Protein backbone atom coordinates (compact mmCIF):
# COMPACT_ATOMS: atom_id res chain seq x y z
CA UNK A 1 0.00 0.00 0.00
CA UNK A 2 2.96 2.33 -0.46
CA UNK A 3 2.67 2.84 -4.22
CA UNK A 4 2.75 6.49 -5.26
CA UNK A 5 -0.76 7.91 -5.54
CA UNK A 6 -2.22 8.27 -9.04
CA UNK A 7 -4.42 11.10 -7.82
CA UNK A 8 -3.01 13.59 -5.38
CA UNK A 9 -4.94 16.63 -4.19
CA UNK A 10 -3.73 19.22 -1.69
CA UNK A 11 -5.67 22.18 -0.37
CA UNK A 12 -8.13 22.17 -3.28
CA UNK A 13 -10.54 25.09 -3.28
CA UNK A 14 -13.12 26.17 -5.82
CA UNK A 15 -15.22 29.27 -5.57
CA UNK A 16 -18.11 30.28 -7.77
CA UNK A 17 -18.41 33.99 -7.16
CA UNK A 18 -18.88 34.48 -3.44
CA UNK A 19 -19.73 30.85 -2.68
CA UNK A 20 -17.04 28.26 -2.13
CA UNK A 21 -18.11 24.83 -3.34
CA UNK A 22 -14.85 23.14 -2.36
CA UNK A 23 -13.05 24.47 0.69
CA UNK A 24 -9.71 22.80 1.18
CA UNK A 25 -9.82 19.16 0.08
CA UNK A 26 -6.85 16.78 0.42
CA UNK A 27 -7.01 13.37 -1.25
CA UNK A 28 -4.68 10.56 -2.23
CA UNK A 29 -5.89 7.75 -4.45
CA UNK A 30 -3.57 4.79 -4.91
CA UNK A 31 -3.23 2.75 -8.09
CA UNK A 32 -5.75 -0.04 -8.48
CA UNK A 33 -8.00 0.94 -5.62
CA UNK A 34 -11.65 1.88 -5.64
CA UNK A 35 -11.91 5.19 -3.88
CA UNK A 36 -15.36 6.39 -2.86
CA UNK A 37 -16.22 10.06 -2.53
CA UNK A 38 -19.36 10.11 -0.47
CA UNK A 39 -21.57 13.04 0.36
CA UNK A 40 -25.00 14.57 0.03
CA UNK A 41 -26.11 16.47 -3.06
CA UNK A 42 -24.40 19.81 -3.24
CA UNK A 43 -21.54 18.80 -0.95
CA UNK A 44 -18.90 19.43 -3.60
CA UNK A 45 -18.43 15.86 -4.90
CA UNK A 46 -19.12 16.62 -8.53
CA UNK A 47 -17.17 19.87 -8.47
CA UNK A 48 -14.17 18.03 -7.00
CA UNK A 49 -14.37 15.21 -9.53
CA UNK A 50 -14.84 17.58 -12.46
CA UNK A 51 -11.69 19.41 -11.42
CA UNK A 52 -9.83 16.08 -11.44
CA UNK A 53 -11.29 15.25 -14.85
CA UNK A 54 -10.11 18.54 -16.31
CA UNK A 55 -13.57 20.05 -16.84
CA UNK A 56 -13.11 22.85 -14.33
CA UNK A 57 -10.34 25.06 -13.14
CA UNK A 58 -9.67 25.55 -9.46
CA UNK A 59 -9.36 28.57 -7.25
CA UNK A 60 -6.46 27.22 -5.21
CA UNK A 61 -4.55 24.05 -4.39
CA UNK A 62 -2.41 21.40 -6.01
CA UNK A 63 -3.86 18.65 -8.21
CA UNK A 64 -1.94 15.86 -9.93
CA UNK A 65 -3.67 13.07 -11.80
CA UNK A 66 -1.36 10.50 -13.40
CA UNK A 67 1.36 13.10 -13.15
CA UNK A 68 -0.65 15.68 -15.11
CA UNK A 69 -2.29 18.87 -14.02
CA UNK A 70 -5.82 18.22 -15.35
CA UNK A 71 -6.40 21.96 -15.86
CA UNK A 72 -3.91 21.91 -18.75
CA UNK A 73 -6.46 20.09 -20.93
CA UNK A 74 -3.69 17.97 -22.43
CA UNK A 75 -5.09 15.33 -24.82
CA UNK A 76 -2.32 12.99 -23.54
CA UNK A 77 -3.97 13.20 -20.11
CA UNK A 78 -7.48 12.63 -21.46
CA UNK A 79 -6.15 9.61 -23.34
CA UNK A 80 -5.43 7.88 -20.03
CA UNK A 81 -8.71 8.46 -18.19
CA UNK A 82 -12.31 7.37 -18.66
CA UNK A 83 -15.29 9.40 -17.47
CA UNK A 84 -18.87 8.56 -16.62
CA UNK A 85 -20.66 11.82 -15.91
CA UNK A 86 -23.96 12.03 -14.08
CA UNK A 87 -25.88 12.66 -17.24
CA UNK A 88 -24.40 12.77 -20.68
CA UNK A 89 -25.93 12.01 -24.00
CA UNK A 90 -24.71 9.92 -26.86
CA UNK A 91 -25.62 10.52 -30.49
CA UNK A 92 -29.02 8.87 -30.38
CA UNK A 93 -29.14 7.91 -34.02
CA UNK A 94 -26.01 5.78 -33.90
CA UNK A 95 -26.22 2.16 -32.81
CA UNK A 96 -24.63 1.16 -29.52
CA UNK A 97 -21.74 -0.48 -31.38
CA UNK A 98 -21.20 2.52 -33.66
CA UNK A 99 -21.19 4.91 -30.71
CA UNK A 100 -18.67 2.85 -28.76
CA UNK A 101 -16.46 2.44 -31.84
CA UNK A 102 -16.61 6.19 -32.54
CA UNK A 103 -15.40 7.06 -29.05
CA UNK A 104 -12.85 4.23 -28.96
CA UNK A 105 -11.34 5.75 -32.09
CA UNK A 106 -10.33 8.88 -30.16
CA UNK A 107 -7.86 6.94 -27.99
CA UNK A 108 -4.38 5.59 -28.53
CA UNK A 109 -5.29 2.17 -27.08
CA UNK A 110 -8.86 1.49 -28.22
CA UNK A 111 -10.70 -1.63 -27.11
CA UNK A 112 -12.93 -3.42 -29.61
CA UNK A 113 -16.56 -2.26 -29.44
CA UNK A 114 -17.93 -5.80 -29.31
CA UNK A 115 -15.73 -6.64 -26.33
CA UNK A 116 -16.77 -3.46 -24.48
CA UNK A 117 -20.46 -4.07 -25.06
CA UNK A 118 -20.08 -7.65 -23.91
CA UNK A 119 -18.29 -6.44 -20.79
CA UNK A 120 -21.18 -4.18 -19.73
CA UNK A 121 -23.84 -6.69 -20.70
CA UNK A 122 -25.00 -4.96 -23.87
CA UNK A 123 -23.68 -7.62 -26.23
CA UNK A 124 -27.21 -8.36 -27.42
CA UNK A 125 -27.98 -4.68 -28.10
CA UNK A 126 -24.99 -3.84 -30.30
CA UNK A 127 -27.15 -2.97 -33.30
CA UNK A 128 -29.84 -1.11 -31.38
CA UNK A 129 -29.94 2.66 -31.85
CA UNK A 130 -28.86 4.53 -28.73
CA UNK A 131 -32.20 6.38 -28.68
CA UNK A 132 -34.02 3.09 -28.26
CA UNK A 133 -31.98 1.84 -25.30
CA UNK A 134 -33.57 1.94 -21.85
CA UNK A 135 -32.23 4.30 -19.19
CA UNK A 136 -30.31 1.51 -17.49
CA UNK A 137 -28.87 0.32 -20.79
CA UNK A 138 -27.70 3.83 -21.61
CA UNK A 139 -25.96 4.04 -18.26
CA UNK A 140 -24.13 0.83 -19.16
CA UNK A 141 -23.30 2.29 -22.56
CA UNK A 142 -21.82 5.29 -20.69
CA UNK A 143 -19.55 2.86 -18.88
CA UNK A 144 -18.59 1.04 -22.10
CA UNK A 145 -17.63 4.40 -23.65
CA UNK A 146 -15.67 5.39 -20.54
CA UNK A 147 -13.68 2.17 -20.88
CA UNK A 148 -13.21 2.48 -24.64
CA UNK A 149 -9.65 3.81 -24.40
CA UNK A 150 -8.31 1.29 -21.84
CA UNK A 151 -8.12 4.00 -19.16
CA UNK A 152 -5.82 3.83 -16.16
CA UNK A 153 -8.32 5.76 -14.04
CA UNK A 154 -12.07 5.66 -14.40
CA UNK A 155 -14.17 8.43 -12.85
CA UNK A 156 -17.70 7.34 -12.05
CA UNK A 157 -20.04 10.11 -10.92
CA UNK A 158 -23.02 8.44 -9.24
CA UNK A 159 -22.95 5.52 -11.66
CA UNK A 160 -25.93 3.60 -10.26
CA UNK A 161 -28.38 6.39 -9.53
CA UNK A 162 -31.72 5.26 -10.91
CA UNK A 163 -30.76 1.57 -11.12
CA UNK A 164 -32.99 -1.13 -9.72
CA UNK A 165 -31.39 -3.32 -7.04
CA UNK A 166 -30.32 -6.11 -9.40
CA UNK A 167 -28.87 -3.70 -11.94
CA UNK A 168 -26.90 -2.10 -9.10
CA UNK A 169 -25.50 -5.48 -8.08
CA UNK A 170 -24.44 -6.10 -11.68
CA UNK A 171 -22.78 -2.69 -11.91
CA UNK A 172 -20.97 -3.29 -8.63
CA UNK A 173 -19.63 -6.61 -9.90
CA UNK A 174 -18.40 -4.90 -13.05
CA UNK A 175 -16.68 -2.07 -11.16
CA UNK A 176 -15.07 -4.61 -8.83
CA UNK A 177 -13.72 -6.58 -11.81
CA UNK A 178 -12.28 -3.37 -13.30
CA UNK A 179 -10.35 -2.72 -10.13
CA UNK A 180 -9.23 -6.34 -10.01
CA UNK A 181 -7.75 -5.83 -13.47
CA UNK A 182 -5.71 -2.92 -12.15
CA UNK A 183 -7.85 0.06 -13.13
CA UNK A 184 -8.11 2.77 -10.50
CA UNK A 185 -11.70 3.80 -9.85
CA UNK A 186 -12.80 7.10 -8.33
CA UNK A 187 -16.46 6.78 -7.52
CA UNK A 188 -18.86 9.38 -6.17
CA UNK A 189 -22.05 8.25 -4.57
CA UNK A 190 -24.60 9.28 -2.04
CA UNK A 191 -25.42 5.65 -1.23
CA UNK A 192 -23.67 4.44 1.89
CA UNK A 193 -24.20 0.80 0.93
CA UNK A 194 -22.56 1.36 -2.44
CA UNK A 195 -19.48 2.87 -0.83
CA UNK A 196 -19.50 0.08 1.76
CA UNK A 197 -19.61 -2.68 -0.84
CA UNK A 198 -17.24 -1.18 -3.39
CA UNK A 199 -14.80 1.24 -1.87
CA UNK A 200 -11.42 0.14 -0.62
CA UNK A 201 -11.19 3.56 0.93
CA UNK A 202 -13.58 6.44 1.07
CA UNK A 203 -13.84 10.07 2.00
CA UNK A 204 -17.01 11.76 3.19
CA UNK A 205 -17.35 15.29 1.88
CA UNK A 206 -19.75 17.80 3.40
CA UNK A 207 -20.00 21.49 2.55
CA UNK A 208 -16.83 21.33 0.50
CA UNK A 209 -14.68 19.71 3.19
CA UNK A 210 -13.66 16.16 3.91
CA UNK A 211 -15.07 15.20 7.30
CA UNK A 212 -13.99 11.55 7.44
CA UNK A 213 -11.61 9.35 5.49
CA UNK A 214 -10.38 5.76 5.59
CA UNK A 215 -11.65 2.27 4.89
CA UNK A 216 -15.41 1.96 5.36
CA UNK A 217 -14.86 0.15 8.66
CA UNK A 218 -12.46 2.84 9.84
CA UNK A 219 -14.88 5.60 8.98
CA UNK A 220 -17.70 3.97 10.92
CA UNK A 221 -15.43 3.26 13.88
CA UNK A 222 -13.93 6.72 13.92
CA UNK A 223 -17.13 8.70 13.72
CA UNK A 224 -18.99 9.25 16.94
CA UNK A 225 -22.49 8.49 15.76
CA UNK A 226 -25.32 8.44 18.26
CA UNK A 227 -26.77 5.37 19.90
CA UNK A 228 -30.56 5.41 20.16
CA UNK A 229 -32.36 4.60 23.42
CA UNK A 230 -36.09 4.06 22.99
CA UNK A 231 -38.88 3.14 25.43
CA UNK A 232 -42.59 3.47 26.05
CA UNK A 233 -44.23 5.16 29.05
CA UNK A 234 -47.77 4.77 30.37
CA UNK A 235 -50.28 7.41 29.24
CA UNK A 236 -49.60 10.83 30.69
CA UNK A 237 -46.12 10.09 32.00
CA UNK A 238 -43.40 12.46 30.71
CA UNK A 239 -39.69 12.20 31.44
CA UNK A 240 -38.10 15.28 33.05
CA UNK A 241 -36.53 17.76 30.68
CA UNK A 242 -33.01 17.34 31.98
CA UNK A 243 -32.88 13.80 30.58
CA UNK A 244 -33.13 15.28 27.04
CA UNK A 245 -35.51 12.58 25.94
CA UNK A 246 -37.89 13.44 23.11
CA UNK A 247 -41.32 12.14 22.26
CA UNK A 248 -41.26 9.91 19.17
CA UNK A 249 -43.15 12.05 16.67
CA UNK A 250 -44.39 8.99 14.82
CA UNK A 251 -45.55 6.84 17.73
CA UNK A 252 -47.41 8.48 20.62
CA UNK A 253 -46.35 7.19 24.05
CA UNK A 254 -42.88 6.31 22.85
CA UNK A 255 -39.77 8.31 23.65
CA UNK A 256 -36.35 8.52 22.01
CA UNK A 257 -32.95 9.71 23.11
CA UNK A 258 -29.89 9.89 20.89
CA UNK A 259 -26.56 10.03 22.58
CA UNK A 260 -22.95 9.39 21.85
CA UNK A 261 -22.55 8.16 25.48
CA UNK A 262 -25.37 5.72 26.07
CA UNK A 263 -24.20 4.24 29.38
CA UNK A 264 -24.62 7.27 31.68
CA UNK A 265 -27.82 8.35 29.95
CA UNK A 266 -29.32 4.90 30.28
CA UNK A 267 -28.39 4.95 33.93
CA UNK A 268 -30.10 8.31 34.48
CA UNK A 269 -33.21 7.23 32.62
CA UNK A 270 -33.60 3.98 34.51
CA UNK A 271 -32.82 5.70 37.83
CA UNK A 272 -35.59 8.19 37.14
CA UNK A 273 -38.03 5.49 36.04
CA UNK A 274 -37.38 3.28 39.04
CA UNK A 275 -37.68 6.28 41.36
CA UNK A 276 -40.97 7.30 39.76
CA UNK A 277 -42.22 3.72 39.87
CA UNK A 278 -42.63 3.54 36.07
CA UNK A 279 -41.93 0.61 33.77
CA UNK A 280 -39.97 1.34 30.59
CA UNK A 281 -41.87 -0.83 28.13
CA UNK A 282 -40.18 -1.81 24.89
CA UNK A 283 -36.85 -0.49 26.16
CA UNK A 284 -34.19 -0.81 23.47
CA UNK A 285 -30.64 0.40 22.89
CA UNK A 286 -29.61 0.53 19.22
CA UNK A 287 -26.05 1.00 18.07
CA UNK A 288 -25.37 3.26 15.07
CA UNK A 289 -25.73 1.72 11.63
CA UNK A 290 -23.63 2.76 8.62
CA UNK A 291 -26.55 4.81 7.48
CA UNK A 292 -26.65 6.66 10.78
CA UNK A 293 -22.91 7.22 10.72
CA UNK A 294 -23.30 8.81 7.35
CA UNK A 295 -26.31 10.85 8.43
CA UNK A 296 -24.45 11.95 11.49
CA UNK A 297 -21.57 13.10 9.33
CA UNK A 298 -23.66 14.83 6.75
CA UNK A 299 -26.42 16.14 8.99
CA UNK A 300 -24.25 18.04 11.43
CA UNK A 301 -20.66 18.15 10.30
CA UNK A 302 -18.01 18.52 13.02
CA UNK A 303 -17.30 22.21 13.48
CA UNK A 304 -13.61 21.78 14.03
CA UNK A 305 -12.59 24.81 11.99
CA UNK A 306 -14.47 28.06 12.08
CA UNK A 307 -16.59 28.39 8.99
CA UNK A 308 -15.10 31.19 6.87
CA UNK A 309 -18.38 32.18 5.33
CA UNK A 310 -21.30 31.99 7.71
CA UNK A 311 -24.69 32.38 6.16
CA UNK A 312 -23.94 30.06 3.28
CA UNK A 313 -25.89 26.93 3.88
CA UNK A 314 -25.76 23.75 1.90
CA UNK A 315 -25.44 24.63 -1.73
CA UNK A 316 -27.21 22.91 -4.55
CA UNK A 317 -24.85 22.79 -7.43
CA UNK A 318 -24.36 21.18 -10.78
CA UNK A 319 -26.81 18.86 -12.41
CA UNK A 320 -29.52 17.98 -9.95
CA UNK B 1 5.16 15.23 -22.05
CA UNK B 2 4.91 11.47 -21.84
CA UNK B 3 4.64 9.35 -24.95
CA UNK B 4 0.94 9.34 -25.61
CA UNK B 5 -1.81 10.21 -28.00
CA UNK B 6 -1.18 13.93 -28.03
CA UNK B 7 2.43 13.77 -29.01
CA UNK B 8 2.12 10.80 -31.34
CA UNK B 9 -0.73 12.26 -33.27
CA UNK B 10 0.50 14.12 -36.31
CA UNK B 11 -1.36 15.88 -39.07
CA UNK B 12 -2.27 12.54 -40.66
CA UNK B 13 -3.83 11.39 -37.39
CA UNK B 14 -5.85 14.59 -37.16
CA UNK B 15 -6.99 14.19 -40.75
CA UNK B 16 -8.13 10.64 -40.10
CA UNK B 17 -9.96 11.73 -36.93
CA UNK B 18 -11.71 14.46 -38.90
CA UNK B 19 -12.83 12.06 -41.63
CA UNK B 20 -14.13 9.54 -39.08
CA UNK B 21 -15.96 12.30 -37.23
CA UNK B 22 -17.50 13.56 -40.46
CA UNK B 23 -18.63 10.04 -41.36
CA UNK B 24 -20.26 9.59 -37.96
CA UNK B 25 -21.97 13.02 -38.17
CA UNK B 26 -23.24 12.16 -41.61
CA UNK B 27 -24.56 8.77 -40.59
CA UNK B 28 -26.36 10.23 -37.56
CA UNK B 29 -27.77 13.07 -39.67
CA UNK B 30 -29.39 10.88 -42.29
CA UNK B 31 -30.89 8.62 -39.65
CA UNK B 32 -32.65 11.57 -38.04
CA UNK B 33 -35.78 12.03 -40.12
CA UNK B 34 -36.66 15.44 -38.68
CA UNK B 35 -33.24 16.95 -39.35
CA UNK B 36 -33.03 15.44 -42.80
CA UNK B 37 -36.49 16.75 -43.63
CA UNK B 38 -36.15 20.29 -42.34
CA UNK B 39 -32.69 20.76 -43.79
CA UNK B 40 -33.18 19.00 -47.04
CA UNK B 41 -36.78 18.86 -48.05
CA UNK B 42 -37.67 22.42 -46.98
CA UNK B 43 -35.81 24.28 -49.73
CA UNK B 44 -37.05 21.82 -52.33
CA UNK B 45 -40.65 22.12 -51.18
CA UNK B 46 -40.34 25.92 -51.23
CA UNK B 47 -38.78 25.66 -54.68
CA UNK B 48 -41.83 23.89 -56.03
CA UNK B 49 -44.44 25.93 -54.17
CA UNK B 50 -42.99 29.39 -54.78
CA UNK B 51 -42.33 28.70 -58.43
CA UNK B 52 -45.85 27.43 -58.92
CA UNK B 53 -47.43 30.32 -57.01
CA UNK B 54 -45.53 32.95 -58.98
CA UNK B 55 -45.35 31.08 -62.28
CA UNK B 56 -47.16 33.90 -64.14
CA UNK B 57 -45.01 36.68 -62.66
CA UNK B 58 -42.36 37.73 -65.19
CA UNK B 59 -38.86 36.77 -64.07
CA UNK B 60 -40.08 34.76 -61.06
CA UNK B 61 -38.51 31.52 -62.22
CA UNK B 62 -35.14 33.14 -62.75
CA UNK B 63 -35.44 34.81 -59.37
CA UNK B 64 -36.35 31.81 -57.25
CA UNK B 65 -33.54 29.46 -58.25
CA UNK B 66 -30.69 31.62 -56.90
CA UNK B 67 -32.93 32.88 -54.05
CA UNK B 68 -33.52 29.35 -52.82
CA UNK B 69 -29.89 28.40 -53.29
CA UNK B 70 -29.21 31.18 -50.79
CA UNK B 71 -31.93 29.80 -48.52
CA UNK B 72 -30.42 26.31 -48.74
CA UNK B 73 -27.02 27.57 -47.56
CA UNK B 74 -28.53 29.65 -44.74
CA UNK B 75 -30.77 26.78 -43.67
CA UNK B 76 -28.02 24.14 -43.55
CA UNK B 77 -25.33 26.39 -42.15
CA UNK B 78 -27.14 28.67 -39.76
CA UNK B 79 -30.48 27.15 -38.79
CA UNK B 80 -29.66 23.45 -38.70
CA UNK B 81 -26.19 23.80 -37.19
CA UNK B 82 -27.30 26.25 -34.48
CA UNK B 83 -30.14 23.96 -33.45
CA UNK B 84 -28.28 20.68 -33.59
CA UNK B 85 -25.20 21.94 -31.76
CA UNK B 86 -27.39 23.44 -29.02
CA UNK B 87 -29.24 20.16 -28.64
CA UNK B 88 -25.94 18.24 -28.55
CA UNK B 89 -24.72 20.66 -25.88
CA UNK B 90 -27.75 20.25 -23.65
CA UNK B 91 -27.84 16.48 -24.09
CA UNK B 92 -24.29 16.45 -22.74
CA UNK B 93 -22.77 15.13 -25.96
CA UNK B 94 -20.40 18.08 -26.22
CA UNK B 95 -19.31 17.61 -22.62
CA UNK B 96 -18.64 13.93 -23.20
CA UNK B 97 -16.57 14.72 -26.29
CA UNK B 98 -14.65 17.34 -24.31
CA UNK B 99 -13.58 14.63 -21.85
CA UNK B 100 -11.92 12.56 -24.56
CA UNK B 101 -8.57 13.13 -26.27
CA UNK B 102 -10.35 14.25 -29.45
CA UNK B 103 -9.14 17.83 -30.03
CA UNK B 104 -12.21 20.07 -29.61
CA UNK B 105 -11.41 21.87 -32.82
CA UNK B 106 -11.61 18.61 -34.79
CA UNK B 107 -15.14 18.08 -33.48
CA UNK B 108 -16.23 21.62 -34.37
CA UNK B 109 -14.56 21.58 -37.77
CA UNK B 110 -16.30 18.28 -38.54
CA UNK B 111 -19.66 19.81 -37.62
CA UNK B 112 -19.02 22.92 -39.74
CA UNK B 113 -17.70 20.96 -42.71
CA UNK B 114 -20.67 18.60 -42.54
CA UNK B 115 -23.19 21.44 -42.47
CA UNK B 116 -21.35 23.20 -45.29
CA UNK B 117 -21.30 20.08 -47.42
CA UNK B 118 -25.02 19.61 -46.82
CA UNK B 119 -25.61 23.22 -47.86
CA UNK B 120 -23.50 22.79 -51.00
CA UNK B 121 -25.20 19.53 -51.93
CA UNK B 122 -28.57 21.12 -51.40
CA UNK B 123 -27.57 24.21 -53.40
CA UNK B 124 -26.54 21.92 -56.24
CA UNK B 125 -29.85 20.09 -56.12
CA UNK B 126 -31.86 23.33 -56.11
CA UNK B 127 -29.79 24.69 -59.00
CA UNK B 128 -30.21 21.51 -61.03
CA UNK B 129 -33.90 21.39 -60.22
CA UNK B 130 -34.26 24.97 -61.43
CA UNK B 131 -32.42 24.13 -64.61
CA UNK B 132 -34.29 20.92 -65.39
CA UNK B 133 -37.79 21.77 -64.19
CA UNK B 134 -37.97 25.50 -64.89
CA UNK B 135 -35.31 26.00 -67.55
CA UNK B 136 -33.17 28.38 -65.48
CA UNK B 137 -29.66 28.03 -66.93
CA UNK B 138 -26.79 27.16 -64.60
CA UNK B 139 -24.19 29.95 -64.41
CA UNK B 140 -21.45 27.66 -65.62
CA UNK B 141 -19.38 30.50 -67.11
CA UNK B 142 -19.00 31.97 -63.61
CA UNK B 143 -18.54 28.62 -61.88
CA UNK B 144 -15.30 29.37 -59.96
CA UNK B 145 -16.77 32.54 -58.45
CA UNK B 146 -20.02 30.71 -57.73
CA UNK B 147 -18.20 27.93 -55.89
CA UNK B 148 -16.15 30.46 -53.94
CA UNK B 149 -19.29 32.38 -53.02
CA UNK B 150 -21.08 29.26 -51.85
CA UNK B 151 -18.06 28.17 -49.79
CA UNK B 152 -17.66 31.58 -48.15
CA UNK B 153 -21.40 31.76 -47.54
CA UNK B 154 -21.57 28.27 -46.04
CA UNK B 155 -18.60 28.89 -43.73
CA UNK B 156 -19.94 32.29 -42.66
CA UNK B 157 -23.45 31.09 -41.87
CA UNK B 158 -21.99 28.11 -39.98
CA UNK B 159 -19.87 30.51 -37.90
CA UNK B 160 -22.99 32.58 -37.21
CA UNK B 161 -24.85 29.39 -36.27
CA UNK B 162 -22.15 28.55 -33.72
CA UNK B 163 -22.26 32.11 -32.38
CA UNK B 164 -26.03 32.01 -31.94
CA UNK B 165 -25.84 28.59 -30.27
CA UNK B 166 -23.69 30.17 -27.57
CA UNK B 167 -26.46 32.70 -26.91
CA UNK B 168 -29.31 30.18 -26.72
CA UNK B 169 -30.13 29.32 -23.09
CA UNK B 170 -31.47 25.81 -23.66
CA UNK B 171 -32.19 23.23 -26.33
CA UNK B 172 -35.91 23.77 -25.80
CA UNK B 173 -35.48 27.42 -26.77
CA UNK B 174 -33.30 26.65 -29.79
CA UNK B 175 -35.97 26.40 -32.52
CA UNK B 176 -37.72 29.55 -31.30
CA UNK B 177 -34.55 31.63 -31.07
CA UNK B 178 -33.05 30.41 -34.32
CA UNK B 179 -36.26 30.84 -36.31
CA UNK B 180 -36.96 34.21 -34.72
CA UNK B 181 -33.65 35.38 -36.14
CA UNK B 182 -33.63 33.55 -39.47
CA UNK B 183 -37.23 33.78 -40.69
CA UNK B 184 -37.74 37.57 -40.55
CA UNK B 185 -34.34 38.10 -42.13
CA UNK B 186 -35.11 35.59 -44.87
CA UNK B 187 -38.38 37.38 -45.59
CA UNK B 188 -36.77 40.80 -45.95
CA UNK B 189 -33.68 39.52 -47.74
CA UNK B 190 -34.93 38.71 -51.21
CA UNK B 191 -35.24 34.97 -50.69
CA UNK B 192 -38.91 34.06 -50.24
CA UNK B 193 -40.29 37.38 -51.47
CA UNK B 194 -38.86 39.63 -54.11
CA UNK B 195 -37.99 43.03 -52.67
CA UNK B 196 -36.44 45.41 -55.14
CA UNK B 197 -36.75 48.76 -53.39
CA UNK B 198 -37.91 50.53 -50.26
CA UNK B 199 -36.69 50.53 -46.70
CA UNK B 200 -36.51 46.73 -46.48
CA UNK B 201 -33.68 46.76 -49.01
CA UNK B 202 -31.67 49.02 -46.69
CA UNK B 203 -32.57 47.08 -43.55
CA UNK B 204 -31.88 43.72 -45.18
CA UNK B 205 -28.57 45.07 -46.42
CA UNK B 206 -27.33 45.44 -42.86
CA UNK B 207 -27.47 41.66 -42.37
CA UNK B 208 -25.61 38.99 -44.33
CA UNK B 209 -28.50 37.19 -46.04
CA UNK B 210 -29.51 39.99 -48.41
CA UNK B 211 -25.99 40.59 -49.77
CA UNK B 212 -25.54 36.83 -50.15
CA UNK B 213 -28.82 36.57 -52.01
CA UNK B 214 -27.93 39.56 -54.23
CA UNK B 215 -24.57 37.96 -54.97
CA UNK B 216 -26.20 34.75 -56.14
CA UNK B 217 -28.78 36.64 -58.24
CA UNK B 218 -25.94 38.44 -59.98
CA UNK B 219 -24.00 35.22 -60.49
CA UNK B 220 -27.01 33.55 -62.08
CA UNK B 221 -28.16 36.46 -64.19
CA UNK B 222 -25.97 39.59 -64.23
CA UNK B 223 -28.01 40.97 -67.10
CA UNK B 224 -31.11 41.19 -64.92
CA UNK B 225 -29.69 41.55 -61.41
CA UNK B 226 -26.67 43.71 -62.19
CA UNK B 227 -22.97 42.91 -62.04
CA UNK B 228 -21.44 40.65 -59.42
CA UNK B 229 -20.33 42.79 -56.46
CA UNK B 230 -17.31 41.34 -54.71
CA UNK B 231 -18.14 43.77 -51.90
CA UNK B 232 -21.21 41.63 -51.17
CA UNK B 233 -19.03 38.58 -50.74
CA UNK B 234 -16.64 40.50 -48.51
CA UNK B 235 -19.60 41.71 -46.42
CA UNK B 236 -20.83 38.14 -45.90
CA UNK B 237 -17.31 37.04 -44.97
CA UNK B 238 -17.02 39.92 -42.48
CA UNK B 239 -20.24 38.77 -40.78
CA UNK B 240 -18.81 35.26 -40.72
CA UNK B 241 -15.63 36.45 -39.03
CA UNK B 242 -17.69 38.42 -36.51
CA UNK B 243 -19.68 35.24 -35.89
CA UNK B 244 -16.50 33.29 -35.30
CA UNK B 245 -15.26 35.89 -32.79
CA UNK B 246 -18.57 35.76 -30.91
CA UNK B 247 -18.61 31.95 -31.05
CA UNK B 248 -15.14 31.80 -29.53
CA UNK B 249 -16.39 33.88 -26.60
CA UNK B 250 -19.84 32.39 -26.03
CA UNK B 251 -19.56 28.76 -27.14
CA UNK B 252 -20.18 26.31 -24.33
CA UNK B 253 -19.40 22.61 -24.04
CA UNK B 254 -21.43 22.28 -20.86
CA UNK B 255 -25.18 21.73 -20.79
CA UNK B 256 -27.04 24.84 -19.67
CA UNK B 257 -30.50 23.38 -19.24
Short mmCIF file of N, CA and C in Angstrom, two decimals, chain B residues 4 7 45 52 73 84 107 122 130 133 146 160 165 179 181-182 200-201 228 233 243-244 250:
data_model
loop_
_atom_site.label_atom_id
_atom_site.label_comp_id
_atom_site.label_asym_id
_atom_site.label_seq_id
_atom_site.Cartn_x
_atom_site.Cartn_y
_atom_site.Cartn_z
N UNK B 4 2.37 9.62 -25.67
CA UNK B 4 0.94 9.34 -25.61
C UNK B 4 0.27 9.94 -26.82
N UNK B 7 1.17 13.52 -28.35
CA UNK B 7 2.43 13.77 -29.01
C UNK B 7 2.62 12.87 -30.23
N UNK B 45 -39.21 21.88 -51.24
CA UNK B 45 -40.65 22.12 -51.18
C UNK B 45 -40.95 23.58 -51.52
N UNK B 52 -44.50 27.64 -58.39
CA UNK B 52 -45.85 27.43 -58.92
C UNK B 52 -46.76 28.61 -58.60
N UNK B 73 -28.29 27.38 -48.29
CA UNK B 73 -27.02 27.57 -47.56
C UNK B 73 -27.29 28.10 -46.15
N UNK B 84 -28.79 22.00 -33.93
CA UNK B 84 -28.28 20.68 -33.59
C UNK B 84 -27.12 20.77 -32.60
N UNK B 107 -13.68 18.30 -33.57
CA UNK B 107 -15.14 18.08 -33.48
C UNK B 107 -15.88 19.23 -34.15
N UNK B 122 -27.21 20.63 -51.25
CA UNK B 122 -28.57 21.12 -51.40
C UNK B 122 -28.63 22.24 -52.44
N UNK B 130 -33.86 23.77 -60.70
CA UNK B 130 -34.26 24.97 -61.43
C UNK B 130 -33.97 24.85 -62.92
N UNK B 133 -36.34 21.63 -64.27
CA UNK B 133 -37.79 21.77 -64.19
C UNK B 133 -38.27 23.10 -64.73
N UNK B 146 -18.84 31.27 -58.39
CA UNK B 146 -20.02 30.71 -57.73
C UNK B 146 -19.60 29.77 -56.60
N UNK B 160 -21.90 31.85 -37.87
CA UNK B 160 -22.99 32.58 -37.21
C UNK B 160 -23.89 31.61 -36.44
N UNK B 165 -25.70 29.71 -31.21
CA UNK B 165 -25.84 28.59 -30.27
C UNK B 165 -25.33 28.98 -28.88
N UNK B 179 -35.28 30.42 -35.30
CA UNK B 179 -36.26 30.84 -36.31
C UNK B 179 -36.63 32.30 -36.16
N UNK B 181 -34.70 34.59 -35.47
CA UNK B 181 -33.65 35.38 -36.14
C UNK B 181 -33.72 35.15 -37.65
N UNK B 182 -33.80 33.87 -38.05
CA UNK B 182 -33.63 33.55 -39.47
C UNK B 182 -34.85 33.92 -40.31
N UNK B 200 -36.93 48.10 -46.81
CA UNK B 200 -36.51 46.73 -46.48
C UNK B 200 -35.21 46.36 -47.20
N UNK B 201 -34.95 47.01 -48.33
CA UNK B 201 -33.68 46.76 -49.01
C UNK B 201 -32.53 47.25 -48.12
N UNK B 228 -21.84 41.29 -60.67
CA UNK B 228 -21.44 40.65 -59.42
C UNK B 228 -20.62 41.63 -58.59
N UNK B 233 -19.68 39.78 -51.26
CA UNK B 233 -19.03 38.58 -50.74
C UNK B 233 -18.18 38.93 -49.52
N UNK B 243 -19.03 36.40 -36.51
CA UNK B 243 -19.68 35.24 -35.89
C UNK B 243 -18.66 34.34 -35.20
N UNK B 244 -17.54 34.14 -35.87
CA UNK B 244 -16.50 33.29 -35.30
C UNK B 244 -15.96 33.89 -33.99
N UNK B 250 -18.60 32.82 -26.68
CA UNK B 250 -19.84 32.39 -26.03
C UNK B 250 -20.05 30.88 -26.09
#
